[in-house]
XYZ file of C-alpha atoms in Angstrom:
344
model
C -27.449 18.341 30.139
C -26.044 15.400 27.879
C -22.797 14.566 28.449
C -20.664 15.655 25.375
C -18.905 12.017 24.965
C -22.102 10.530 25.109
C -23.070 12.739 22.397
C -19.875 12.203 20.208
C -20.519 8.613 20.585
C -23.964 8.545 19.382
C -22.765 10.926 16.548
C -20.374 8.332 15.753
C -22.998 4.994 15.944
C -25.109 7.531 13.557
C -22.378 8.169 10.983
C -21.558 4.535 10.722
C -25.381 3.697 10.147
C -25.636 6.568 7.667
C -27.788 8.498 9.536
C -27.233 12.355 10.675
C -25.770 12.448 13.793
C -26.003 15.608 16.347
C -22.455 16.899 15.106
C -23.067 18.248 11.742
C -20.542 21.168 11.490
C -17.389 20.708 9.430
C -14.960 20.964 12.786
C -17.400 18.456 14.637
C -17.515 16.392 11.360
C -13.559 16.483 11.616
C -13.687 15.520 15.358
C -15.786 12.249 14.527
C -13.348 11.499 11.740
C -10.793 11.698 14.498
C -11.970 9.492 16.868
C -12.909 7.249 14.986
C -9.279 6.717 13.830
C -7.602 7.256 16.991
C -9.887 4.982 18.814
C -9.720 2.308 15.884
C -8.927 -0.050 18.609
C -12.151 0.383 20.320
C -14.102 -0.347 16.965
C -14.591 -3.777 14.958
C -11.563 -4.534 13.390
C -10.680 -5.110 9.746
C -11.318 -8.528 8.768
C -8.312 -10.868 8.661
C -7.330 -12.099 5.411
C -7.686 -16.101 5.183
C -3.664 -16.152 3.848
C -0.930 -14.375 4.013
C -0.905 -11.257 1.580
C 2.216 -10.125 0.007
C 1.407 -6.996 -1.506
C 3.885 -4.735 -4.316
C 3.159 -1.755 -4.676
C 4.662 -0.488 -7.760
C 4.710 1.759 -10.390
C 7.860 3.227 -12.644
C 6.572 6.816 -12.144
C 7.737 8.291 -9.558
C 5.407 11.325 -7.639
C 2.360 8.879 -7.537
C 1.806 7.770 -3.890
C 3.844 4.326 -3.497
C 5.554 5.423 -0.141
C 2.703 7.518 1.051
C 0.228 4.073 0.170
C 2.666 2.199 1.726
C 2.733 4.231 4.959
C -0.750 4.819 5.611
C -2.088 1.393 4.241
C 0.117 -0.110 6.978
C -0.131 2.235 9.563
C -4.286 1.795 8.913
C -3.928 -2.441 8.794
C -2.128 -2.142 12.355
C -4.367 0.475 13.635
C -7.311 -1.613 12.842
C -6.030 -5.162 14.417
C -3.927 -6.537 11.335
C -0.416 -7.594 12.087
C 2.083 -5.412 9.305
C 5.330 -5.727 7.862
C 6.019 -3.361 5.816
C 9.394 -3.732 3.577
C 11.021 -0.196 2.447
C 12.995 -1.330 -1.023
C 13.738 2.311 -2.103
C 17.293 3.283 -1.429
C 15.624 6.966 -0.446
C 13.936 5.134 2.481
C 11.013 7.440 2.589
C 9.571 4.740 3.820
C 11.322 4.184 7.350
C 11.124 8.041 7.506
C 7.418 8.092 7.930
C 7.512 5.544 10.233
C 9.963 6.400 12.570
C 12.726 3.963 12.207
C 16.253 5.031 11.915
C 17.721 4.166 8.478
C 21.206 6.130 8.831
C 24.134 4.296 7.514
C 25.244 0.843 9.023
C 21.647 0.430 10.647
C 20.382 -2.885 9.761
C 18.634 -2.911 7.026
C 16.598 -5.015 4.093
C 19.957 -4.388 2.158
C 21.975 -6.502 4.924
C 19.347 -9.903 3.519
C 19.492 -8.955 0.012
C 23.185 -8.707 -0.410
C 24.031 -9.975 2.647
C 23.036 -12.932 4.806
C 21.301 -11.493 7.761
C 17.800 -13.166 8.155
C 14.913 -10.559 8.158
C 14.192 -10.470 11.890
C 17.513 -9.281 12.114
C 16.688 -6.443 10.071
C 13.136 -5.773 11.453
C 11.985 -2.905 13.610
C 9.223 -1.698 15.635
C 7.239 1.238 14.755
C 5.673 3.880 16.751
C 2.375 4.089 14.666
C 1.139 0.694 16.535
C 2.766 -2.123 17.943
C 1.195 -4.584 15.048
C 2.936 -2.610 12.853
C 6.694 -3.087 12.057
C 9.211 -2.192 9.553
C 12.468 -3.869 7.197
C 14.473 0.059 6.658
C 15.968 0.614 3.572
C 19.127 2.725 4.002
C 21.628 4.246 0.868
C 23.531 0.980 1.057
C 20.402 -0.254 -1.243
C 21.469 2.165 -4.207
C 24.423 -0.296 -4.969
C 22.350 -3.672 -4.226
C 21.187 -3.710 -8.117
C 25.525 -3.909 -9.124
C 25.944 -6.204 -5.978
C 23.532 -8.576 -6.973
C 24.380 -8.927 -10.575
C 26.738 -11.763 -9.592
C 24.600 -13.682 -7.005
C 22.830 -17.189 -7.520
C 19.161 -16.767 -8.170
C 19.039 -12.963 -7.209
C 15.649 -12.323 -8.210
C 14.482 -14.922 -5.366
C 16.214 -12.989 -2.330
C 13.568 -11.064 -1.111
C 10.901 -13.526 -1.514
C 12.901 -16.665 0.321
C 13.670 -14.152 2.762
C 10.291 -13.439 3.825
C 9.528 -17.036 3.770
C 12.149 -17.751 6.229
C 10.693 -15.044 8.560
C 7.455 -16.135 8.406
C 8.081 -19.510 8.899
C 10.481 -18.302 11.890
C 7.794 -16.927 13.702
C 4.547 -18.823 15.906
C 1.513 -18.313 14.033
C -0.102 -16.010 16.418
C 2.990 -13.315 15.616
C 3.066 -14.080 11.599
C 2.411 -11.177 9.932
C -0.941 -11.105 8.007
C -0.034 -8.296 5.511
C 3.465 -7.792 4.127
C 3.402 -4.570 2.376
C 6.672 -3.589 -0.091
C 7.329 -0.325 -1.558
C 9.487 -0.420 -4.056
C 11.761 2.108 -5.915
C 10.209 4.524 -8.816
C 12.335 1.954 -12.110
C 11.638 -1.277 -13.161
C 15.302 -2.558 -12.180
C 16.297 -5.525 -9.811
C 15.199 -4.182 -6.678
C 11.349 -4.229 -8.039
C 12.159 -7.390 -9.810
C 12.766 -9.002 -6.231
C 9.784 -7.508 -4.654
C 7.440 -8.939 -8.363
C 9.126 -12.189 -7.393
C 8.206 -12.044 -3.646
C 4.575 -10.354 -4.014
C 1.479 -12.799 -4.744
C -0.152 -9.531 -5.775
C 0.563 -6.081 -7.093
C -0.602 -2.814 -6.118
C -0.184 0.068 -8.306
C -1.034 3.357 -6.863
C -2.365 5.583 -9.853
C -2.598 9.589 -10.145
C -5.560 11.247 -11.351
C -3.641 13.046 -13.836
C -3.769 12.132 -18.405
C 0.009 11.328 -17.454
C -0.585 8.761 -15.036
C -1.335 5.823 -17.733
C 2.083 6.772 -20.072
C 4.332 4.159 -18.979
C 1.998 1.683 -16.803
C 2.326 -0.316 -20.487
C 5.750 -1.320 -19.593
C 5.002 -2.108 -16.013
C 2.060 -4.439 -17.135
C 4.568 -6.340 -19.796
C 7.055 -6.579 -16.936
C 4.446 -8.782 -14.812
C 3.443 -10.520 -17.051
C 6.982 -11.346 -17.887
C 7.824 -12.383 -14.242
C 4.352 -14.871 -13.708
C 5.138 -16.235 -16.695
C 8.739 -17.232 -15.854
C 9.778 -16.306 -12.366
C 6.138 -16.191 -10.498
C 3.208 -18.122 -11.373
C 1.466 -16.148 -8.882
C 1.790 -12.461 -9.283
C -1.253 -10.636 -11.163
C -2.309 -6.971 -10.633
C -5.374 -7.027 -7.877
C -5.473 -3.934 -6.682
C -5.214 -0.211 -8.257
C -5.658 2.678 -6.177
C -6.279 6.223 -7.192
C -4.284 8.914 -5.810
C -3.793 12.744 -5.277
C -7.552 13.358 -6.457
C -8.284 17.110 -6.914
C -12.561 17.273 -7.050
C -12.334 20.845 -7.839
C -10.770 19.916 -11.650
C -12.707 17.654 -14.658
C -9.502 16.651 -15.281
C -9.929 14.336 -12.297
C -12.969 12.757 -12.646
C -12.026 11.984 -16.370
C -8.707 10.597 -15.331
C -10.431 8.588 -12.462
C -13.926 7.262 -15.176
C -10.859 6.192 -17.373
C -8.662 4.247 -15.043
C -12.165 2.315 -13.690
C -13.581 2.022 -16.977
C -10.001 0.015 -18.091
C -9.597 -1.504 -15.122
C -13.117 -2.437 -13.716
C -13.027 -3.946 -10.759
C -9.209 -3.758 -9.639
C -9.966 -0.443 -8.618
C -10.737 0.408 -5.358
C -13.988 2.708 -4.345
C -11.907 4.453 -2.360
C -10.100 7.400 -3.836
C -7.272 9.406 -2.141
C -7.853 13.095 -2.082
C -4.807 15.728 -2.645
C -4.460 16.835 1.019
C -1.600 18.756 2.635
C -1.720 16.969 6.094
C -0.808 13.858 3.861
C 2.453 15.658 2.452
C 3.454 17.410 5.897
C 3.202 14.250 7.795
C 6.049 12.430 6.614
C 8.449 15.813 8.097
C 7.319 14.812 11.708
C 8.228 10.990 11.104
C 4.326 10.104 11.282
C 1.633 9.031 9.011
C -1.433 10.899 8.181
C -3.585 8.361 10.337
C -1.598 9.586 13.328
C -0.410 12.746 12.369
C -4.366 14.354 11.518
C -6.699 11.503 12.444
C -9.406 13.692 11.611
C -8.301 14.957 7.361
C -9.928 13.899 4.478
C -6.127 12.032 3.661
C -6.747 10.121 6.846
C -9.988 8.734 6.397
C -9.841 8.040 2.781
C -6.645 5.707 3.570
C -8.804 3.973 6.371
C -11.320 3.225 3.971
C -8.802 1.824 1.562
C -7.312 -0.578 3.840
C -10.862 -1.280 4.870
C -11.855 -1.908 1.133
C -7.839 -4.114 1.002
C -8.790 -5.817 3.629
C -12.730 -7.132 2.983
C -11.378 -8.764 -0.582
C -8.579 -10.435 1.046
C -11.062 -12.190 3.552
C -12.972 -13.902 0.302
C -9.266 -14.872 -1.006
C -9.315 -18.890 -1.722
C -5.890 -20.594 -0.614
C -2.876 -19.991 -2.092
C -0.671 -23.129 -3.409
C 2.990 -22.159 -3.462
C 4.010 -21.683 -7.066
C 1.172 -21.413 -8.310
C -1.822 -18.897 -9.092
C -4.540 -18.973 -7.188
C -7.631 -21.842 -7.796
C -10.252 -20.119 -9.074
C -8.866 -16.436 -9.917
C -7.620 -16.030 -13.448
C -4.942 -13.463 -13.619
C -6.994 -10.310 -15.178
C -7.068 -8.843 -18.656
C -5.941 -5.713 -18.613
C -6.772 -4.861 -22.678
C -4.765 -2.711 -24.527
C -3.010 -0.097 -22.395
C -1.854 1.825 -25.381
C -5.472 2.709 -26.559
C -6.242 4.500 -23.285
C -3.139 6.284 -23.547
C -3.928 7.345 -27.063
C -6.985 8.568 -25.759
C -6.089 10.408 -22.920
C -3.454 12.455 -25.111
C -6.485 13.554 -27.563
C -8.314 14.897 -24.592
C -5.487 16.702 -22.977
């Protein structure tokens, strides 16, 4: 009789060539999802990016997916032999809730180097989701950094000479590869320090006609910053979220965004799932929480897609964009959204 792991592992060698393995239910389907993401370790890992990626993810709207991205992007980078630090910047701290790091009042926090003068590692703590994986906690401190910082020399630079200090802190082998930061759902100082700090944005996108209202502003507001506060910053990456297949609506919202933003968009889409809502309540992320949902995988694939362009990334010159890679053209935002009204 074959042994069942044998089998499983075959099924899994199969799935990865694209050929039909010997589990072909739905539940075994599920089980290969699984173990594929709880054994990530075992598998190749993601390829490491050839600089350091500081990643925004933003986006005024609130309800689209920047915590959630932020979360399982990470957790999936770690899981998959990247080393993460991800940077909560929303006073709600979401964030350090899905991860499993305490962000009650007076714990350390990324409001302690913004207003304060604690260096990050102060303020930087492990995760449970992997130990590549670690965390800056935002606590409810952060709602009054925006007033707090009014006052301070060069405030929009905080976050990003912080991070620079870290980095530079650390021996090469523990640098992170990825910073990931999650900012708040307004355009205010708090995501004008993580625009500063980034050297690329992220903007997480639902598949709904009300997901382009608004991204106008957002677009004006980088452009604002590279042209006066970061030379670097563009919009590289835009990921759709909370995809229903069973609607039109959906795959019109989805032809739109890719048709306006071409390439930027990743192949990867993120489906509406409810594992990816619950896990958050058990201080998880999907990846660990249900290795084996739809939510899971599709966030693996993500951060696989994240982490193949950042391997072809050319060098990055402080202060300056990168050789080679023209900020992108994003048209005129206002005709889509024209658009997408007349269809609603």
């Amino acid at each position: 009789m074959t042994d069942p792991g044998e089998r499983l592992r075959s099924s899994l060698a199969a799935a990865d060539q694209g050929a039909p393995g010997d589990f072909d239910s739905p539940i075994a389907m599920e089980a290969l999802r699984a173990t594929r993401v709880l054994h990530a370790a075992d598998q190749d890992p993601f390829p490491a990016p050839s600089r350091l990626r500081v990643i925004t993810i933003a986006n005024q709207k609130g309800g689209v997916g920047k915590t959630t991205s932020a979360v399982n992007l990470g957790v999936a980078l770690a899981l998959y032999g990247l080393r993460t630090l991800v940077i909560d910047l929303d006073p709600q701290g979401n964030t350090s809730t899905a991860l499993g790091v305490e962000h009650t009042v007076g714990t350390p926090s990324v409001y302690d180097t913004l207003v304060g003068d604690s260096p990050l590692s102060a303020v930087t703590h492990a995760t449970t989701a992997s130990p590549l994986l670690t965390c800056v906690p935002a606590t409810i401190d952060l709602a009054g950094a925006e007033i707090e910082l009014v006052s301070v020399v060069a405030r929009e630079y905080r976050l990003r000479r912080a991070i620079e200090a870290y980095v530079h802190s650390l021996p090469e082998e523990r640098r992170p590869q990825y910073v990931l930061i999650d900012c708040p759902p307004s355009l205010g100082l708090l995501t004008l320090n993580a625009l500063v700090a980034g050297d690329e944005v992220l903007i997480p996108i639902q598949c709904e006609y009300y997901a382009l209202e608004g991204l106008g502003q957002l677009l004006n507001n980088i452009d604002l910053v590279r042209a006066h506060l970061n030379p670097g910053i563009a919009v590289r990456t835009i990921l759709l979220t909370m995809y229903d297949g069973r609607t039109k609506l959906a795959d019109q919202v989805a032809e739109e965004v890719r048709n306006h933003f071409g390439d930027l968009v990743l192949h990867a889409v993120i489906p509406r799932n409810v594992r990816v809502s619950e896990a958050p309540g058990y201080g998880q992320s999907v990846l660990t929480y249900d290795p084996g949902s739809r939510g899971s995988t599709s966030y693996v694939e993500a951060a696989r897609e994240l982490a193949e362009r950042g391997a072809a990334l050319p060098p990055l010159e402080p202060g300056k964009a990168p050789a080679g890679v023209a900020p992108p053209s994003y048209g005129d935002l206002s005709a889509s959204t024209d658009s997408s009204t007349e269809n609603r």
